[in-house]
mmCIF file of C-alpha atoms and ligand atoms in Angstrom:
data_model
loop_
_atom_site.group_PDB
_atom_site.id
_atom_site.type_symbol
_atom_site.label_atom_id
_atom_site.label_comp_id
_atom_site.label_asym_id
_atom_site.label_seq_id
_atom_site.Cartn_x
_atom_site.Cartn_y
_atom_site.Cartn_z
ATOM 1 C CA UNK Z 1 98.379 90.274 107.726
ATOM 2 C CA UNK Z 2 95.798 87.848 108.921
ATOM 3 C CA UNK Z 3 95.582 84.332 110.454
ATOM 4 C CA UNK Z 4 92.405 83.379 108.696
ATOM 5 C CA UNK Z 5 90.934 84.660 105.482
ATOM 6 C CA UNK Z 6 88.067 83.341 103.567
ATOM 7 C CA UNK Z 7 86.854 84.369 99.831
ATOM 8 C CA UNK Z 8 84.969 87.721 100.844
ATOM 9 C CA UNK Z 9 83.115 89.935 98.081
ATOM 10 C CA UNK Z 10 84.159 93.076 99.167
ATOM 11 C CA UNK Z 11 80.786 94.742 97.540
ATOM 12 C CA UNK Z 12 79.189 94.800 100.942
ATOM 13 C CA UNK Z 13 81.691 96.242 102.720
ATOM 14 C CA UNK Z 14 83.781 95.129 106.186
ATOM 15 C CA UNK Z 15 82.985 95.755 109.884
ATOM 16 C CA UNK Z 16 86.675 96.384 112.022
ATOM 17 C CA UNK Z 17 85.547 94.411 115.459
ATOM 18 C CA UNK Z 18 87.390 95.691 117.964
ATOM 19 C CA UNK Z 19 86.340 93.635 121.064
ATOM 20 C CA UNK Z 20 87.811 95.402 123.906
ATOM 21 C CA UNK Z 21 87.947 94.788 128.153
ATOM 22 C CA UNK Z 22 86.253 98.074 128.700
ATOM 23 C CA UNK Z 23 83.932 98.920 125.292
ATOM 24 C CA UNK Z 24 83.050 96.886 122.339
ATOM 25 C CA UNK Z 25 83.943 99.192 119.298
ATOM 26 C CA UNK Z 26 82.619 98.557 115.477
ATOM 27 C CA UNK Z 27 83.312 100.362 112.622
ATOM 28 C CA UNK Z 28 82.282 99.621 108.603
ATOM 29 C CA UNK Z 29 84.464 100.319 105.449
ATOM 30 C CA UNK Z 30 83.794 99.604 101.853
ATOM 31 C CA UNK Z 31 86.025 100.005 99.586
ATOM 32 C CA UNK Z 32 85.612 102.383 95.659
ATOM 33 C CA UNK Z 33 87.816 103.585 93.087
ATOM 34 C CA UNK Z 34 90.883 102.602 95.557
ATOM 35 C CA UNK Z 35 89.377 104.823 98.319
ATOM 36 C CA UNK Z 36 87.942 103.861 101.591
ATOM 37 C CA UNK Z 37 84.687 104.915 102.692
ATOM 38 C CA UNK Z 38 83.745 104.743 106.214
ATOM 39 C CA UNK Z 39 79.682 103.898 106.569
ATOM 40 C CA UNK Z 40 78.807 103.430 110.235
ATOM 41 C CA UNK Z 41 80.538 103.069 113.814
ATOM 42 C CA UNK Z 42 79.561 102.687 117.131
ATOM 43 C CA UNK Z 43 80.643 101.248 120.636
ATOM 44 C CA UNK Z 44 78.877 99.714 123.410
ATOM 45 C CA UNK Z 45 80.409 99.406 126.727
ATOM 46 C CA UNK Z 46 80.795 95.873 128.409
ATOM 47 C CA UNK Z 47 80.194 94.961 132.466
ATOM 48 C CA UNK Z 48 83.515 94.909 134.122
ATOM 49 C CA UNK Z 49 84.169 91.082 134.055
ATOM 50 C CA UNK Z 50 83.166 89.735 130.518
ATOM 51 C CA UNK Z 51 86.827 90.208 129.078
ATOM 52 C CA UNK Z 52 89.496 89.171 131.357
ATOM 53 C CA UNK Z 53 92.901 89.627 130.744
ATOM 54 C CA UNK Z 54 91.989 89.406 126.489
ATOM 55 C CA UNK Z 55 89.847 86.477 127.942
ATOM 56 C CA UNK Z 56 86.226 85.670 126.973
ATOM 57 C CA UNK Z 57 84.832 85.421 130.501
ATOM 58 C CA UNK Z 58 80.955 85.743 129.780
ATOM 59 C CA UNK Z 59 80.511 84.713 125.854
ATOM 60 C CA UNK Z 60 76.773 85.244 126.112
ATOM 61 C CA UNK Z 61 77.283 88.634 127.331
ATOM 62 C CA UNK Z 62 79.570 89.690 124.446
ATOM 63 C CA UNK Z 63 77.345 88.273 121.847
ATOM 64 C CA UNK Z 64 74.573 89.785 122.824
ATOM 65 C CA UNK Z 65 76.674 92.690 123.397
ATOM 66 C CA UNK Z 66 78.010 92.544 119.471
ATOM 67 C CA UNK Z 67 74.251 92.179 118.073
ATOM 68 C CA UNK Z 68 72.990 94.793 120.171
ATOM 69 C CA UNK Z 69 75.685 97.385 118.997
ATOM 70 C CA UNK Z 70 75.647 96.594 115.084
ATOM 71 C CA UNK Z 71 71.776 96.626 115.365
ATOM 72 C CA UNK Z 72 72.015 100.284 117.050
ATOM 73 C CA UNK Z 73 74.456 101.545 114.768
ATOM 74 C CA UNK Z 74 72.651 100.296 111.624
ATOM 75 C CA UNK Z 75 75.550 98.619 110.455
ATOM 76 C CA UNK Z 76 74.677 95.814 107.951
ATOM 77 C CA UNK Z 77 77.194 94.114 106.690
ATOM 78 C CA UNK Z 78 78.363 90.830 108.575
ATOM 79 C CA UNK Z 79 81.792 90.154 107.677
ATOM 80 C CA UNK Z 80 84.078 91.329 110.366
ATOM 81 C CA UNK Z 81 87.706 91.322 110.440
ATOM 82 C CA UNK Z 82 88.794 91.465 114.140
ATOM 83 C CA UNK Z 83 91.903 91.232 116.439
ATOM 84 C CA UNK Z 84 92.438 88.465 119.539
ATOM 85 C CA UNK Z 85 94.964 89.837 122.360
ATOM 86 C CA UNK Z 86 96.255 88.522 126.027
ATOM 87 C CA UNK Z 87 99.095 86.452 126.437
ATOM 88 C CA UNK Z 88 98.108 83.490 123.972
ATOM 89 C CA UNK Z 89 99.161 86.098 121.453
ATOM 90 C CA UNK Z 90 103.133 86.784 120.634
ATOM 91 C CA UNK Z 91 104.263 89.104 118.284
ATOM 92 C CA UNK Z 92 108.145 89.464 117.743
ATOM 93 C CA UNK Z 93 110.856 90.698 115.802
ATOM 94 C CA UNK Z 94 112.661 87.579 114.088
ATOM 95 C CA UNK Z 95 116.164 88.238 111.791
ATOM 96 C CA UNK Z 96 115.992 85.331 109.165
ATOM 97 C CA UNK Z 97 118.291 84.824 105.826
ATOM 98 C CA UNK Z 98 117.458 86.791 103.198
ATOM 99 C CA UNK Z 99 114.711 85.278 100.668
ATOM 100 C CA UNK Z 100 111.461 85.472 99.307
ATOM 101 C CA UNK Z 101 108.380 85.640 100.690
ATOM 102 C CA UNK Z 102 107.645 82.513 99.745
ATOM 103 C CA UNK Z 103 110.318 80.707 100.927
ATOM 104 C CA UNK Z 104 109.696 82.476 104.183
ATOM 105 C CA UNK Z 105 106.101 80.552 104.073
ATOM 106 C CA UNK Z 106 108.027 77.752 104.152
ATOM 107 C CA UNK Z 107 110.446 78.403 106.965
ATOM 108 C CA UNK Z 108 109.060 80.494 109.358
ATOM 109 C CA UNK Z 109 107.012 77.519 110.948
ATOM 110 C CA UNK Z 110 111.036 75.773 112.419
ATOM 111 C CA UNK Z 111 112.153 79.234 112.775
ATOM 112 C CA UNK Z 112 109.077 80.070 115.101
ATOM 113 C CA UNK Z 113 109.812 77.145 116.801
ATOM 114 C CA UNK Z 114 112.642 78.299 119.143
ATOM 115 C CA UNK Z 115 110.903 81.757 119.176
ATOM 116 C CA UNK Z 116 107.210 80.770 120.316
ATOM 117 C CA UNK Z 117 106.764 79.066 124.465
ATOM 118 C CA UNK Z 118 103.854 76.774 123.210
ATOM 119 C CA UNK Z 119 104.180 73.864 121.014
ATOM 120 C CA UNK Z 120 104.402 74.758 117.191
ATOM 121 C CA UNK Z 121 101.106 72.563 116.881
ATOM 122 C CA UNK Z 122 98.881 74.827 119.314
ATOM 123 C CA UNK Z 123 99.184 78.062 117.531
ATOM 124 C CA UNK Z 124 98.256 79.905 114.473
ATOM 125 C CA UNK Z 125 101.357 81.697 112.556
ATOM 126 C CA UNK Z 126 102.106 84.213 110.282
ATOM 127 C CA UNK Z 127 104.621 87.046 109.358
ATOM 128 C CA UNK Z 128 105.299 90.109 107.729
ATOM 129 C CA UNK Z 129 108.771 90.470 106.286
ATOM 130 C CA UNK Z 130 109.689 94.321 107.351
ATOM 131 C CA UNK Z 131 113.373 94.846 105.427
ATOM 132 C CA UNK Z 132 117.403 93.876 105.066
ATOM 133 C CA UNK Z 133 118.751 94.017 108.078
ATOM 134 C CA UNK Z 134 122.558 93.463 106.474
ATOM 135 C CA UNK Z 135 124.825 90.540 105.453
ATOM 136 C CA UNK Z 136 122.530 88.681 104.293
ATOM 137 C CA UNK Z 137 119.378 88.539 107.055
ATOM 138 C CA UNK Z 138 116.353 90.055 106.527
ATOM 139 C CA UNK Z 139 114.070 91.206 109.734
ATOM 140 C CA UNK Z 140 110.406 89.411 110.079
ATOM 141 C CA UNK Z 141 107.832 90.431 112.084
ATOM 142 C CA UNK Z 142 106.617 86.927 113.482
ATOM 143 C CA UNK Z 143 102.758 86.880 114.733
ATOM 144 C CA UNK Z 144 101.975 83.938 116.296
ATOM 145 C CA UNK Z 145 98.488 83.456 118.292
ATOM 146 C CA UNK Z 146 97.193 79.945 120.255
ATOM 147 C CA UNK Z 147 94.376 78.711 118.077
ATOM 148 C CA UNK Z 148 92.250 77.358 120.791
ATOM 149 C CA UNK Z 149 92.481 81.146 121.205
ATOM 150 C CA UNK Z 150 91.737 81.737 117.421
ATOM 151 C CA UNK Z 151 89.310 79.042 117.348
ATOM 152 C CA UNK Z 152 86.996 80.094 120.132
ATOM 153 C CA UNK Z 153 86.944 83.302 118.816
ATOM 154 C CA UNK Z 154 85.876 83.011 115.117
ATOM 155 C CA UNK Z 155 83.429 80.547 117.211
ATOM 156 C CA UNK Z 156 81.922 83.619 119.167
ATOM 157 C CA UNK Z 157 81.973 85.441 116.025
ATOM 158 C CA UNK Z 158 80.087 82.898 114.266
ATOM 159 C CA UNK Z 159 77.831 82.544 116.642
ATOM 160 C CA UNK Z 160 77.100 85.992 116.337
ATOM 161 C CA UNK Z 161 75.662 85.204 113.459
ATOM 162 C CA UNK Z 162 79.280 86.866 112.052
ATOM 163 C CA UNK Z 163 81.023 85.430 109.264
ATOM 164 C CA UNK Z 164 84.918 86.202 110.201
ATOM 165 C CA UNK Z 165 86.851 86.764 107.689
ATOM 166 C CA UNK Z 166 90.296 88.313 109.284
ATOM 167 C CA UNK Z 167 91.961 87.794 112.344
ATOM 168 C CA UNK Z 168 94.665 89.746 113.683
ATOM 169 C CA UNK Z 169 96.354 91.614 116.391
ATOM 170 C CA UNK Z 170 95.042 94.920 118.353
ATOM 171 C CA UNK Z 171 99.014 96.319 117.670
ATOM 172 C CA UNK Z 172 99.377 95.906 114.354
ATOM 173 C CA UNK Z 173 95.408 97.097 113.798
ATOM 174 C CA UNK Z 174 96.193 100.610 115.217
ATOM 175 C CA UNK Z 175 99.967 100.205 112.930
ATOM 176 C CA UNK Z 176 97.345 99.994 110.181
ATOM 177 C CA UNK Z 177 95.469 102.522 110.749
ATOM 178 C CA UNK Z 178 98.326 105.288 111.738
ATOM 179 C CA UNK Z 179 99.896 104.280 108.382
ATOM 180 C CA UNK Z 180 96.718 104.898 106.036
ATOM 181 C CA UNK Z 181 96.110 108.485 108.237
ATOM 182 C CA UNK Z 182 99.527 109.910 108.684
ATOM 183 C CA UNK Z 183 102.880 110.358 106.161
ATOM 184 C CA UNK Z 184 106.483 109.329 107.160
ATOM 185 C CA UNK Z 185 109.643 110.331 106.325
ATOM 186 C CA UNK Z 186 111.425 107.358 104.939
ATOM 187 C CA UNK Z 187 113.969 107.867 108.459
ATOM 188 C CA UNK Z 188 111.652 109.007 111.002
ATOM 189 C CA UNK Z 189 110.713 107.016 113.876
ATOM 190 C CA UNK Z 190 107.279 107.144 115.208
ATOM 191 C CA UNK Z 191 105.771 105.872 118.095
ATOM 192 C CA UNK Z 192 102.244 104.659 118.890
ATOM 193 C CA UNK Z 193 100.701 104.268 122.073
ATOM 194 C CA UNK Z 194 97.498 102.058 122.436
ATOM 195 C CA UNK Z 195 96.162 103.536 125.496
ATOM 196 C CA UNK Z 196 93.176 100.966 126.512
ATOM 197 C CA UNK Z 197 91.642 100.195 129.743
ATOM 198 C CA UNK Z 198 93.690 96.940 130.175
ATOM 199 C CA UNK Z 199 96.635 96.694 127.661
ATOM 200 C CA UNK Z 200 98.669 99.755 125.976
ATOM 201 C CA UNK Z 201 100.026 98.694 123.008
ATOM 202 C CA UNK Z 202 103.467 100.011 121.958
ATOM 203 C CA UNK Z 203 104.424 100.382 118.753
ATOM 204 C CA UNK Z 204 107.627 101.899 116.976
ATOM 205 C CA UNK Z 205 107.489 102.705 113.543
ATOM 206 C CA UNK Z 206 110.170 103.449 111.205
ATOM 207 C CA UNK Z 207 109.015 104.780 107.404
ATOM 208 C CA UNK Z 208 105.942 103.408 108.262
ATOM 209 C CA UNK Z 209 107.049 99.962 108.843
ATOM 210 C CA UNK Z 210 106.958 98.456 112.214
ATOM 211 C CA UNK Z 211 110.497 97.647 113.712
ATOM 212 C CA UNK Z 212 109.017 97.198 117.524
ATOM 213 C CA UNK Z 213 105.584 96.247 119.481
ATOM 214 C CA UNK Z 214 105.127 95.081 122.642
ATOM 215 C CA UNK Z 215 102.059 94.927 125.127
ATOM 216 C CA UNK Z 216 102.074 96.670 128.749
ATOM 217 C CA UNK Z 217 99.466 96.211 131.317
ATOM 218 C CA UNK Z 218 99.790 99.446 132.378
ATOM 219 C CA UNK Z 219 96.541 101.549 130.994
ATOM 220 C CA UNK Z 220 93.430 102.988 132.068
ATOM 221 C CA UNK Z 221 92.390 100.768 134.527
ATOM 222 C CA UNK Z 222 95.554 101.432 136.296
ATOM 223 C CA UNK Z 223 94.581 105.103 136.520
ATOM 224 C CA UNK Z 224 91.169 103.965 137.771
ATOM 225 C CA UNK Z 225 92.143 101.677 140.522
ATOM 226 C CA UNK Z 226 94.955 104.803 141.885
ATOM 227 C CA UNK Z 227 92.139 107.120 142.099
ATOM 228 C CA UNK Z 228 90.154 104.465 143.637
ATOM 229 C CA UNK Z 229 92.577 103.495 146.218
ATOM 230 C CA UNK Z 230 94.305 107.064 147.397
ATOM 231 C CA UNK Z 231 91.092 109.030 146.987
ATOM 232 C CA UNK Z 232 89.041 106.346 148.852
ATOM 233 C CA UNK Z 233 86.437 106.330 146.091
ATOM 234 C CA UNK Z 234 83.998 103.871 144.650
ATOM 235 C CA UNK Z 235 84.846 102.416 141.038
ATOM 236 C CA UNK Z 236 82.280 104.823 139.816
ATOM 237 C CA UNK Z 237 83.241 107.895 141.415
ATOM 238 C CA UNK Z 238 87.595 106.833 140.336
ATOM 239 C CA UNK Z 239 86.244 107.037 136.479
ATOM 240 C CA UNK Z 240 84.609 109.885 136.704
ATOM 241 C CA UNK Z 241 87.195 111.838 138.055
ATOM 242 C CA UNK Z 242 89.543 109.940 136.033
ATOM 243 C CA UNK Z 243 87.586 111.639 133.282
ATOM 244 C CA UNK Z 244 87.149 114.813 134.466
ATOM 245 C CA UNK Z 245 88.450 118.364 133.170
ATOM 246 C CA UNK Z 246 87.337 120.234 135.810
ATOM 247 C CA UNK Z 247 90.031 122.541 137.733
ATOM 248 C CA UNK Z 248 89.982 120.761 141.297
ATOM 249 C CA UNK Z 249 89.277 117.304 140.040
ATOM 250 C CA UNK Z 250 92.906 117.811 137.938
ATOM 251 C CA UNK Z 251 94.107 118.867 140.820
ATOM 252 C CA UNK Z 252 93.711 116.141 142.899
ATOM 253 C CA UNK Z 253 94.979 113.462 140.919
ATOM 254 C CA UNK Z 254 98.007 115.326 139.527
ATOM 255 C CA UNK Z 255 100.179 113.072 141.810
ATOM 256 C CA UNK Z 256 98.217 110.419 140.585
ATOM 257 C CA UNK Z 257 98.864 110.813 137.077
ATOM 258 C CA UNK Z 258 102.317 111.270 137.743
ATOM 259 C CA UNK Z 259 102.544 107.639 139.872
ATOM 260 C CA UNK Z 260 100.416 105.246 136.788
ATOM 261 C CA UNK Z 261 102.203 107.665 134.136
ATOM 262 C CA UNK Z 262 105.641 107.008 135.327
ATOM 263 C CA UNK Z 263 104.856 103.309 135.173
ATOM 264 C CA UNK Z 264 103.526 103.757 131.733
ATOM 265 C CA UNK Z 265 106.630 105.350 130.903
ATOM 266 C CA UNK Z 266 109.234 102.968 132.691
ATOM 267 C CA UNK Z 267 107.352 100.061 130.163
ATOM 268 C CA UNK Z 268 108.125 102.309 127.052
ATOM 269 C CA UNK Z 269 111.028 103.444 127.965
ATOM 270 C CA UNK Z 270 112.228 99.943 127.959
ATOM 271 C CA UNK Z 271 111.023 99.424 125.405
ATOM 272 C CA UNK Z 272 113.159 101.824 123.412
ATOM 273 C CA UNK Z 273 116.582 100.731 124.954
ATOM 274 C CA UNK Z 274 115.562 97.622 123.980
ATOM 275 C CA UNK Z 275 115.358 98.257 120.810
ATOM 276 C CA UNK Z 276 118.527 100.769 121.393
ATOM 277 C CA UNK Z 277 119.914 97.167 121.898
ATOM 278 C CA UNK Z 278 118.865 95.829 118.212
ATOM 279 C CA UNK Z 279 118.845 98.508 115.698
ATOM 280 C CA UNK Z 280 121.409 100.817 117.444
ATOM 281 C CA UNK Z 281 119.082 103.456 117.474
ATOM 282 C CA UNK Z 282 115.885 104.602 119.039
ATOM 283 C CA UNK Z 283 115.585 108.277 118.500
ATOM 284 C CA UNK Z 284 111.857 109.229 117.620
ATOM 285 C CA UNK Z 285 110.659 111.826 116.440
ATOM 286 C CA UNK Z 286 107.419 112.165 117.324
ATOM 287 C CA UNK Z 287 104.529 110.296 119.223
ATOM 288 C CA UNK Z 288 100.829 109.578 118.903
ATOM 289 C CA UNK Z 289 98.189 108.531 121.522
ATOM 290 C CA UNK Z 290 95.299 106.469 120.645
ATOM 291 C CA UNK Z 291 93.071 104.078 122.791
ATOM 292 C CA UNK Z 292 90.328 105.598 124.738
ATOM 293 C CA UNK Z 293 93.299 106.098 127.472
ATOM 294 C CA UNK Z 294 94.308 109.418 125.257
ATOM 295 C CA UNK Z 295 91.223 111.381 126.438
ATOM 296 C CA UNK Z 296 92.378 111.408 130.141
ATOM 297 C CA UNK Z 297 93.677 114.405 130.266
ATOM 298 C CA UNK Z 298 96.803 115.575 131.483
ATOM 299 C CA UNK Z 299 98.232 112.042 130.055
ATOM 300 C CA UNK Z 300 98.903 113.723 126.789
ATOM 301 C CA UNK Z 301 100.676 116.793 128.118
ATOM 302 C CA UNK Z 302 102.234 114.107 130.461
ATOM 303 C CA UNK Z 303 103.925 111.832 128.070
ATOM 304 C CA UNK Z 304 104.951 115.093 125.904
ATOM 305 C CA UNK Z 305 107.141 116.088 128.489
ATOM 306 C CA UNK Z 306 108.485 113.058 129.771
ATOM 307 C CA UNK Z 307 109.436 111.611 125.942
ATOM 308 C CA UNK Z 308 110.711 115.463 124.806
ATOM 309 C CA UNK Z 309 109.010 115.094 121.207
ATOM 310 C CA UNK Z 310 105.298 116.346 119.764
ATOM 311 C CA UNK Z 311 102.565 113.827 121.230
ATOM 312 C CA UNK Z 312 99.963 113.868 118.912
ATOM 313 C CA UNK Z 313 96.169 112.340 119.933
ATOM 314 C CA UNK Z 314 94.792 110.296 117.235
ATOM 315 C CA UNK Z 315 92.395 110.407 114.556
ATOM 316 C CA UNK Z 316 91.744 107.480 112.591
ATOM 317 C CA UNK Z 317 89.103 109.009 110.119
ATOM 318 C CA UNK Z 318 92.204 111.534 109.465
ATOM 319 C CA UNK Z 319 92.468 110.726 105.898
ATOM 320 C CA UNK Z 320 89.516 108.857 104.862
ATOM 321 C CA UNK Z 321 86.558 109.351 103.350
ATOM 322 C CA UNK Z 322 83.034 109.672 105.303
ATOM 323 C CA UNK Z 323 79.870 111.365 104.875
ATOM 324 C CA UNK Z 324 79.228 113.954 107.096
ATOM 325 C CA UNK Z 325 76.710 112.277 108.435
ATOM 326 C CA UNK Z 326 78.298 110.313 109.857
ATOM 327 C CA UNK Z 327 79.443 111.842 113.947
ATOM 328 C CA UNK Z 328 77.051 114.212 115.642
ATOM 329 C CA UNK Z 329 78.492 117.637 116.297
ATOM 330 C CA UNK Z 330 81.755 116.963 118.672
ATOM 331 C CA UNK Z 331 81.482 113.301 118.560
ATOM 332 C CA UNK Z 332 83.936 113.085 116.360
ATOM 333 C CA UNK Z 333 86.913 114.347 118.985
ATOM 334 C CA UNK Z 334 85.523 112.187 121.563
ATOM 335 C CA UNK Z 335 85.675 108.762 119.790
ATOM 336 C CA UNK Z 336 87.858 108.536 116.850
ATOM 337 C CA UNK Z 337 90.442 107.890 119.895
ATOM 338 C CA UNK Z 338 89.308 105.010 120.885
ATOM 339 C CA UNK Z 339 88.174 103.771 117.078
ATOM 340 C CA UNK Z 340 91.952 103.617 116.010
ATOM 341 C CA UNK Z 341 92.147 99.349 116.482
ATOM 342 C CA UNK Z 342 88.054 99.171 114.832
ATOM 343 C CA UNK Z 343 89.428 101.633 112.181
ATOM 344 C CA UNK Z 344 92.925 99.397 111.359
ATOM 345 C CA UNK Z 345 90.997 96.174 111.388
ATOM 346 C CA UNK Z 346 88.078 97.373 108.428
ATOM 347 C CA UNK Z 347 90.683 98.773 106.620
ATOM 348 C CA UNK Z 348 92.004 94.965 106.252
HETATM 349 N N1 ATP R 1 86.410 110.306 126.953
HETATM 350 C C1 ATP R 1 87.197 109.850 127.956
HETATM 351 N N2 ATP R 1 88.046 110.261 128.850
HETATM 352 C C2 ATP R 1 88.923 109.967 129.470
HETATM 353 N N3 ATP R 1 89.531 108.635 129.697
HETATM 354 C C3 ATP R 1 88.144 107.451 128.455
HETATM 355 C C4 ATP R 1 87.621 108.600 127.913
HETATM 356 N N4 ATP R 1 86.577 107.232 127.244
HETATM 357 C C5 ATP R 1 87.435 106.165 128.050
HETATM 358 N N5 ATP R 1 88.585 106.337 128.974
HETATM 359 C C6 ATP R 1 89.686 105.563 129.123
HETATM 360 O O1 ATP R 1 89.543 104.879 128.057
HETATM 361 C C7 ATP R 1 90.114 103.751 128.728
HETATM 362 C C8 ATP R 1 88.862 102.655 127.686
HETATM 363 O O2 ATP R 1 89.670 102.686 126.134
HETATM 364 P P1 ATP R 1 89.216 102.266 125.058
HETATM 365 O O3 ATP R 1 88.055 101.491 124.639
HETATM 366 O O4 ATP R 1 90.538 101.993 123.989
HETATM 367 O O5 ATP R 1 89.310 100.200 126.505
HETATM 368 P P2 ATP R 1 89.310 99.000 125.548
HETATM 369 O O6 ATP R 1 89.691 98.737 124.762
HETATM 370 O O7 ATP R 1 88.194 98.200 125.551
HETATM 371 O O8 ATP R 1 90.020 98.005 126.342
HETATM 372 P P3 ATP R 1 91.445 96.949 126.098
HETATM 373 O O9 ATP R 1 91.949 97.264 124.848
HETATM 374 O O10 ATP R 1 92.644 97.513 127.294
HETATM 375 O O11 ATP R 1 91.005 95.775 126.461
HETATM 376 C C9 ATP R 1 89.184 103.607 130.416
HETATM 377 O O12 ATP R 1 90.201 103.629 130.804
HETATM 378 C C10 ATP R 1 88.393 104.785 130.258
HETATM 379 O O13 ATP R 1 88.964 105.293 131.491
HETATM 380 MG MG1 MG R 2 91.018 97.889 123.241
#
């Protein structure tokens, strides 16, 4: 899926570039003999106000950060797959009369008009047929992003010296990384929670195909905000405590994890009950946590407890080929969950 596909020769590899509000992540992958090989990866932090709510506030800082990141991680390919996010992106599950992909690509424009709050001329549209919905209908995942947002995004990448080949959406990149790495039963429903700094992407898949996706505004920042407020510490200290595995810190933030975790799970449960409404059942068999927030000590246990199903921390390199030297000792566990989106993009 992508809004903007250019002619691309796949011999140099493609860079999945995940421009988050907290950090930029890059993963370079190439395609050999039907398999993906991950060649390089890297992460670079962004200053707090460079990106707010998915919107780029400080262009120069972001461009410089991307360039430094690619140079320091030794990434040579200039072809990038990246994603837009925030309020200008809409991902929605809709129902159409059954038809071919070709026919759908003609009517989607008219159908989308009823589901999108922006003027239809202002958005880039894409869609994916999910499957039969019975009674001559089919389910379709509609993806729309404001053209202005996509244009600003691609022009920033070009100014950074890059060639944008695909512009995707975070939640769909998460799904892509999942599909490339995990096997699922046809009937089982898997919940994906990608907990970033400002956004948590919630997706539900069945038989590997997306059923539903929604973004929640409770993520890593909400935990740090609450720690800062309740313990009266500064931001850096709050971030440190949030990540600290030390017993005394864990005890101090136990109640905070409960409060914010509750908010997060409320959003997840709302999504599941919405789905119960549209598809009759939302019994999930397991959940996968990714994003930097997946590493918040205690979150994994909290989510598992609340959902009552097995919860795993995602490893987007699980089924991919890579050189042993790709990760320093212990580095894979440390960075893999937060590279979920970047991997999903690099595999497009
Ligand atoms: N090792 C770690 N231990 C605990 N928490 C971590 C760790 N690494 C990152 N985090 C938390 O994860 C969050 C950042 O995750 P991530 O890098 O996925 O966000 P982002 O993609 O930059 O943001 P967004 O997608 O929301 O704009 C922060 O809140 C941070 O505190
Ligand atoms: Mg992110």
